[in-house]
């Protein structure tokens, strides 16, 4: 049939010229028909062009600002299907597979393995047909020339550390040369510098910036225009040459001490950077700490009974904390804006787990409602996923109360740092034999552990925390309710 070849061409591509290969052209010689027909494909050619889609760096969590490429599951030239895993991305808490939303060919990889990119940046290009692969690769080359500018500050943040090792003022003068590497790509100037350039008729593209990463400052424009140059040279020369080196030399040595021989600088991983950010945020919260000794003889006996069934001590402590929080909801509350606090409807116990290269807190959701054995099974699954860096965002960011247990390491007491957005965190030490005296003055030996709780004093007060710890101690010392 005459229509079948036309249909096959339209499904393959609209980018080619339809008028030269249409089978209808010979059978319809009417000029009105041909002109009317030619106008429609031209409009459709503008809308249906070769499709080169970008694979973006996804936001895998609410706190993620950039991601690191762990590995590319697919290679350039591989044919992809919708929903197929393409790349593994390391977020601030976990490694996650990124899937493609379209069918096509992985034409080019923009961000290689081990490199980082901000959320929303293109990390790869997906072509629709073989003919578009070359075009996508050309596009990737132009994109890759701009991408190192975003990743190079991280690398250059490490390289400036060796110059202080010389402890001489000469490298400090030589350092304005690296910003020149940024200027050829794009002229970056402050708004006031641009205004001065217009006033003094200075070509801002020819000005070499002395600001961070080559940014052009108003002083640079004035120097290019020949204004206030004597002041600059006078201000610049006495500072490093005369009085500045003896006194400021002590300050740089304190803030950026020279590296010792054989030392290496290791940048933070994505997870370590997230932990550092959270720890800095916690400094803005007014906290207080309360310690409470608890007898653990009954808890230890219960643990010996349920241990063969797969129940861990962490699960027992999490269950006890959840039952105590149910009676003291203010300790399970959270304050995020400093103006109000929220009573959380769920009791989600986050438990700190040390993994290779960082720290993460998997969350036992609704821990007060789960059976002890189901809670233990859930905890084992979370630990396995955490160590494999496969936790989903809701499995590590939904905690309302945190438990940190170092008792298995023999630590008898420690203080924990309050995570942002939570009301309290409990630090549990090891249970050790302790000599105690009863009301009649008789001595005996009992196992006791010291529990320290750090709380947000904006919402939890001393009496609230003391009442919570008293309830928690009763549950631990009479743990029958944990198995109900």
XYZ file of C-alpha atoms in Angstrom:
484
model
C 0.000 0.000 0.000
C 1.080 3.599 -0.576
C 0.504 4.653 3.013
C 2.644 2.059 4.775
C 6.082 3.495 3.889
C 4.959 6.948 4.982
C 3.816 5.634 8.358
C 7.113 3.855 8.896
C 9.092 7.031 8.184
C 7.071 9.157 10.561
C 7.526 6.726 13.439
C 11.319 6.661 12.997
C 12.056 10.369 12.741
C 10.541 13.678 11.817
C 13.864 15.448 11.565
C 14.555 14.425 7.951
C 13.048 16.278 5.013
C 9.728 14.669 4.245
C 9.088 16.426 0.880
C 11.993 14.661 -0.896
C 11.012 11.120 0.056
C 7.231 11.110 0.189
C 5.603 8.446 -2.003
C 2.542 10.694 -2.483
C 4.479 13.380 -4.362
C 4.192 11.652 -7.773
C 0.507 10.767 -7.437
C -0.663 14.280 -6.463
C 0.488 16.983 -8.820
C -1.952 19.638 -7.692
C 0.069 22.704 -6.602
C -2.519 23.665 -4.029
C -2.301 20.253 -2.428
C 1.490 20.136 -2.405
C 1.912 23.618 -0.960
C -0.701 22.976 1.685
C 0.924 19.695 2.554
C 4.425 21.129 2.729
C 3.452 23.777 5.261
C 2.289 21.215 7.819
C 5.456 19.118 7.965
C 7.511 22.277 8.470
C 5.543 23.113 11.587
C 5.758 19.574 12.838
C 9.503 19.477 12.195
C 9.896 22.358 14.655
C 8.201 20.427 17.431
C 9.373 16.874 16.751
C 13.159 17.152 16.611
C 15.895 14.762 17.572
C 15.498 14.048 21.263
C 18.632 14.128 23.384
C 17.546 13.903 26.982
C 19.622 14.627 30.052
C 20.016 12.273 33.001
C 19.927 14.554 36.038
C 21.495 14.195 39.459
C 18.436 13.387 41.604
C 17.629 14.687 45.085
C 17.645 11.474 47.098
C 16.878 13.196 50.405
C 15.625 16.531 51.695
C 19.114 17.510 52.885
C 21.001 16.448 49.759
C 22.607 19.283 47.788
C 25.061 17.255 45.717
C 25.699 13.628 44.903
C 28.714 11.486 44.108
C 28.786 8.974 41.270
C 29.674 5.619 42.817
C 29.525 3.620 39.593
C 27.866 3.586 36.205
C 25.809 0.432 35.793
C 25.610 1.048 32.050
C 28.316 2.100 29.599
C 28.272 4.517 26.697
C 26.485 2.984 23.729
C 24.249 0.682 25.805
C 20.557 0.569 24.894
C 18.378 1.472 27.889
C 14.779 0.683 28.689
C 12.465 2.792 30.819
C 12.830 1.953 34.523
C 16.247 0.343 34.098
C 19.051 1.201 36.563
C 21.712 3.354 34.945
C 23.975 4.710 37.686
C 24.588 4.345 41.435
C 24.659 7.670 43.298
C 25.965 8.283 46.814
C 23.799 10.723 48.736
C 24.538 12.069 52.202
C 23.270 8.854 53.794
C 23.037 5.991 51.290
C 23.891 4.643 47.838
C 20.895 4.440 45.541
C 20.248 3.233 42.004
C 19.045 5.895 39.576
C 16.664 4.703 36.888
C 15.953 6.150 33.461
C 12.513 7.506 32.640
C 12.898 7.004 28.892
C 13.980 4.418 26.348
C 17.110 5.252 24.391
C 20.861 4.946 24.077
C 23.334 6.108 26.719
C 25.219 8.381 24.353
C 27.592 10.123 26.738
C 28.624 10.144 30.399
C 29.142 13.714 31.584
C 30.119 13.010 35.207
C 32.477 10.074 35.721
C 32.787 7.656 38.604
C 34.088 9.231 41.795
C 33.095 12.750 40.737
C 30.395 14.888 42.340
C 27.693 17.066 40.829
C 25.015 19.340 42.323
C 21.409 18.208 42.443
C 19.723 18.868 39.098
C 22.942 18.881 37.066
C 23.209 16.696 33.972
C 25.328 13.596 34.610
C 24.648 11.805 31.328
C 22.957 12.183 27.940
C 20.374 9.848 26.463
C 19.920 9.730 22.679
C 16.821 8.402 20.949
C 18.482 6.975 17.825
C 21.937 5.975 16.624
C 22.119 9.084 14.439
C 21.833 11.330 17.508
C 24.704 9.711 19.448
C 27.373 11.846 17.763
C 25.368 14.998 18.443
C 24.958 14.000 22.096
C 28.705 13.353 22.458
C 29.476 16.786 21.053
C 27.031 18.278 23.509
C 28.662 16.326 26.349
C 32.112 17.679 25.459
C 30.875 21.250 25.683
C 29.161 20.461 28.977
C 32.218 18.718 30.433
C 34.338 21.811 29.783
C 32.053 23.734 32.120
C 31.527 20.982 34.694
C 35.083 20.864 36.129
C 34.584 24.454 37.245
C 31.957 23.196 39.677
C 34.026 20.272 40.872
C 37.435 21.937 40.843
C 36.834 24.108 43.919
C 36.622 20.896 45.942
C 39.926 19.774 44.504
C 41.515 23.192 44.846
C 40.306 23.353 48.419
C 42.736 20.546 49.105
C 45.640 21.804 47.031
C 46.013 25.214 48.741
C 47.056 23.412 51.930
C 50.645 22.698 50.774
C 51.601 26.395 50.244
C 51.296 27.225 53.971
C 53.924 24.544 54.590
C 56.536 26.967 53.279
C 55.321 29.548 55.822
C 56.658 32.345 53.629
C 54.664 35.329 52.411
C 55.733 34.774 48.779
C 53.095 32.084 47.998
C 50.433 34.378 49.391
C 51.272 36.884 46.646
C 51.501 34.194 43.987
C 48.065 32.759 44.764
C 46.038 35.318 42.747
C 47.321 33.499 39.624
C 44.961 30.454 39.980
C 41.805 32.598 39.695
C 42.971 33.514 36.212
C 42.072 29.977 35.153
C 38.424 30.716 35.858
C 38.197 33.984 33.935
C 38.433 32.687 30.369
C 35.235 30.689 30.737
C 32.966 33.351 32.165
C 33.435 36.870 33.410
C 32.265 37.029 37.022
C 32.052 40.447 38.641
C 30.260 42.061 41.542
C 27.316 44.339 40.651
C 29.208 47.428 41.829
C 32.220 46.427 39.731
C 29.994 46.216 36.641
C 28.571 49.649 37.420
C 32.050 51.153 37.784
C 33.131 49.540 34.507
C 30.292 51.281 32.683
C 31.059 54.627 34.325
C 34.764 54.535 33.476
C 34.230 52.808 30.087
C 36.370 49.828 31.003
C 36.014 46.547 29.111
C 35.223 44.267 32.018
C 36.122 41.183 29.988
C 39.740 42.336 29.889
C 39.995 42.863 33.653
C 41.697 40.128 35.686
C 39.824 39.578 38.945
C 41.570 39.256 42.280
C 38.542 38.044 44.235
C 37.607 34.435 45.084
C 37.736 32.204 41.976
C 38.655 35.162 39.790
C 35.707 37.385 40.707
C 36.236 40.982 39.554
C 35.981 43.472 42.418
C 35.456 47.254 42.265
C 39.142 47.676 43.133
C 40.103 45.679 40.040
C 38.001 47.975 37.812
C 39.498 51.087 39.407
C 42.977 49.702 38.842
C 42.189 49.019 35.185
C 40.861 52.565 34.815
C 43.990 54.023 36.435
C 42.128 55.289 39.490
C 43.503 54.993 43.031
C 46.387 52.826 41.857
C 48.966 54.446 44.170
C 46.790 53.651 47.177
C 46.563 50.015 46.125
C 50.267 49.536 45.673
C 51.007 51.258 48.946
C 48.364 49.233 50.757
C 49.445 46.008 49.154
C 53.181 46.326 49.608
C 53.546 47.275 53.284
C 51.157 44.516 54.346
C 53.181 41.498 53.232
C 56.629 43.113 53.357
C 56.998 45.205 56.501
C 54.919 44.754 59.629
C 52.528 42.115 58.388
C 54.754 39.025 58.106
C 55.950 38.864 61.741
C 52.510 39.244 63.379
C 50.095 37.660 60.921
C 52.484 34.737 60.479
C 51.327 33.512 63.879
C 47.659 33.720 62.834
C 48.017 31.627 59.680
C 49.991 29.047 61.582
C 47.147 28.762 64.091
C 44.291 28.670 61.574
C 45.991 26.663 58.836
C 48.966 24.942 60.412
C 51.569 23.575 58.004
C 51.330 19.905 57.227
C 53.726 17.581 58.970
C 56.038 15.520 56.749
C 54.192 12.512 55.402
C 50.759 13.935 56.216
C 47.894 13.658 53.747
C 44.713 15.688 53.419
C 41.568 13.594 52.986
C 38.364 15.421 52.017
C 35.076 14.510 53.682
C 32.926 11.861 52.074
C 29.332 12.814 51.336
C 28.166 11.115 54.522
C 30.868 12.727 56.670
C 29.975 16.135 55.247
C 26.315 15.556 56.186
C 27.286 14.504 59.727
C 29.482 17.594 60.061
C 26.629 19.830 58.914
C 24.206 18.277 61.420
C 26.682 18.611 64.264
C 27.150 22.310 63.527
C 23.379 22.814 63.473
C 23.059 21.156 66.870
C 25.267 23.866 68.420
C 22.417 26.358 68.029
C 20.139 24.284 70.303
C 20.263 24.916 74.092
C 20.678 21.473 75.634
C 21.063 19.988 79.089
C 22.045 16.511 80.281
C 20.728 14.213 82.965
C 22.280 10.922 84.126
C 20.363 8.041 85.711
C 21.715 4.710 87.094
C 19.510 1.702 86.354
C 19.690 -1.852 87.675
C 19.847 -4.368 84.806
C 19.718 -7.769 86.543
C 16.168 -8.463 85.384
C 16.874 -7.123 81.875
C 19.985 -9.293 81.579
C 17.979 -12.362 82.613
C 15.310 -11.590 80.019
C 17.966 -11.065 77.366
C 19.441 -14.510 77.999
C 15.963 -16.010 77.411
C 15.120 -14.151 74.196
C 18.624 -14.028 72.697
C 18.301 -17.489 71.087
C 15.188 -16.200 69.306
C 17.154 -13.437 67.607
C 16.358 -10.572 69.972
C 19.190 -8.083 70.505
C 19.865 -5.827 73.483
C 19.374 -2.828 71.185
C 15.838 -4.009 70.419
C 15.096 -4.409 74.131
C 16.337 -0.899 74.915
C 14.483 0.615 71.963
C 11.254 -1.069 73.025
C 11.699 0.138 76.624
C 12.383 3.703 75.459
C 9.326 3.643 73.194
C 7.042 2.499 76.019
C 8.418 5.236 78.287
C 7.975 7.888 75.573
C 4.330 6.887 75.205
C 3.820 8.073 78.798
C 5.905 11.236 78.353
C 5.072 12.636 74.887
C 6.904 15.924 75.496
C 10.231 14.057 75.354
C 9.156 12.716 71.950
C 8.299 16.219 70.714
C 10.442 18.336 68.404
C 11.200 22.032 67.920
C 12.466 23.191 64.518
C 11.777 26.914 64.277
C 12.426 28.059 67.850
C 8.905 29.456 68.091
C 6.758 26.334 68.491
C 7.100 22.619 69.089
C 5.313 19.609 67.660
C 3.901 16.603 69.478
C 4.751 13.738 67.163
C 1.965 11.237 66.593
C 4.412 8.350 66.054
C 7.210 7.116 68.271
C 10.085 6.450 65.887
C 13.276 5.333 67.602
C 16.434 6.169 65.640
C 19.419 4.046 66.649
C 22.969 5.196 65.891
C 24.981 2.695 63.843
C 28.651 3.052 62.943
C 29.357 2.030 59.363
C 32.459 2.180 57.217
C 33.319 5.843 56.743
C 30.486 7.391 58.702
C 27.508 7.223 61.020
C 23.842 6.654 60.267
C 20.674 6.298 62.341
C 18.187 3.733 60.982
C 14.695 4.324 62.348
C 12.419 1.793 64.036
C 9.062 3.317 63.163
C 6.171 2.910 65.634
C 8.472 1.044 67.998
C 5.886 1.164 70.805
C 3.329 -0.745 68.700
C 5.581 -3.485 67.327
C 6.021 -6.867 68.952
C 9.513 -7.372 70.422
C 10.369 -10.187 68.010
C 9.059 -8.291 64.990
C 10.988 -5.233 66.190
C 14.194 -7.275 66.377
C 13.653 -8.671 62.884
C 13.019 -5.180 61.549
C 16.179 -3.900 63.245
C 18.362 -6.592 61.677
C 17.012 -5.718 58.232
C 17.730 -2.026 58.796
C 21.304 -2.713 59.943
C 21.988 -4.863 56.867
C 20.618 -2.158 54.574
C 22.572 0.549 56.420
C 25.890 -1.277 56.050
C 25.117 -1.888 52.380
C 24.185 1.817 52.067
C 20.760 0.893 50.717
C 18.496 2.677 53.214
C 15.619 4.683 51.800
C 15.244 8.309 52.998
C 12.240 7.562 55.238
C 14.258 4.817 56.929
C 16.879 7.195 58.330
C 15.267 10.657 58.465
C 11.994 10.065 60.320
C 13.298 9.582 63.871
C 11.656 11.382 66.790
C 14.014 10.080 69.530
C 17.541 8.698 69.206
C 19.231 5.859 71.070
C 23.035 5.524 71.104
C 24.457 2.415 72.729
C 28.194 1.993 73.325
C 27.813 -0.576 76.091
C 29.000 -3.410 73.843
C 32.395 -1.658 73.692
C 32.729 -1.523 77.476
C 32.042 2.235 77.692
C 30.420 2.935 81.050
C 29.266 6.518 80.363
C 29.267 9.154 77.620
C 27.290 12.144 76.399
C 25.571 12.177 73.022
C 25.017 15.191 70.736
C 21.385 16.031 70.094
C 20.386 15.525 66.433
C 18.683 18.571 64.859
C 14.905 18.360 64.883
C 14.601 15.971 67.838
C 13.785 16.548 71.481
C 16.196 14.117 73.147
C 18.877 11.478 72.621
C 19.774 8.703 75.066
C 23.363 7.495 75.583
C 23.526 3.985 77.088
C 26.671 2.691 78.782
C 27.746 -0.817 79.685
C 26.134 -2.759 82.504
C 28.718 -3.455 85.204
C 28.656 -5.092 88.666
C 28.240 -2.421 91.318
C 28.212 -2.589 95.105
C 24.963 -1.141 96.455
C 23.451 -0.762 99.931
C 19.775 -1.338 100.668
C 17.582 0.564 103.160
C 18.721 -1.646 106.021
C 22.406 -1.030 105.326
C 23.144 -4.441 103.847
C 25.546 -4.509 100.912
C 25.042 -6.476 97.742
C 26.355 -6.558 94.196
C 24.008 -5.658 91.360
C 24.527 -4.935 87.696
C 23.925 -1.308 86.877
C 24.181 0.800 83.757
C 24.364 4.581 83.519
C 22.030 6.292 81.081
C 22.699 9.905 80.041
C 20.026 11.822 78.132
C 20.692 15.055 76.240
C 17.528 17.097 75.698
C 16.400 20.314 74.033
C 15.728 22.684 76.916
C 13.337 24.764 74.811
C 10.697 22.036 75.021
C 11.930 19.512 77.622
C 12.536 20.720 81.161
C 14.397 19.081 84.007
C 11.300 17.684 85.699
C 10.024 16.270 82.391
C 13.276 14.451 81.714
C 13.569 13.159 85.282
C 10.036 11.741 85.104
C 10.787 10.068 81.783
C 13.984 8.477 83.112
C 12.167 7.225 86.189
C 9.563 5.534 83.987
C 12.284 4.104 81.728
C 14.115 2.705 84.764
C 10.934 0.981 86.031
C 10.402 -0.682 82.649
C 14.021 -1.898 82.487
C 14.028 -3.152 86.077
C 10.691 -4.935 85.528
C 10.897 -5.898 81.851
C 7.894 -8.234 81.654
C 5.968 -5.583 79.698
C 8.554 -5.719 76.894
C 7.413 -9.165 75.779
C 3.679 -8.420 75.837
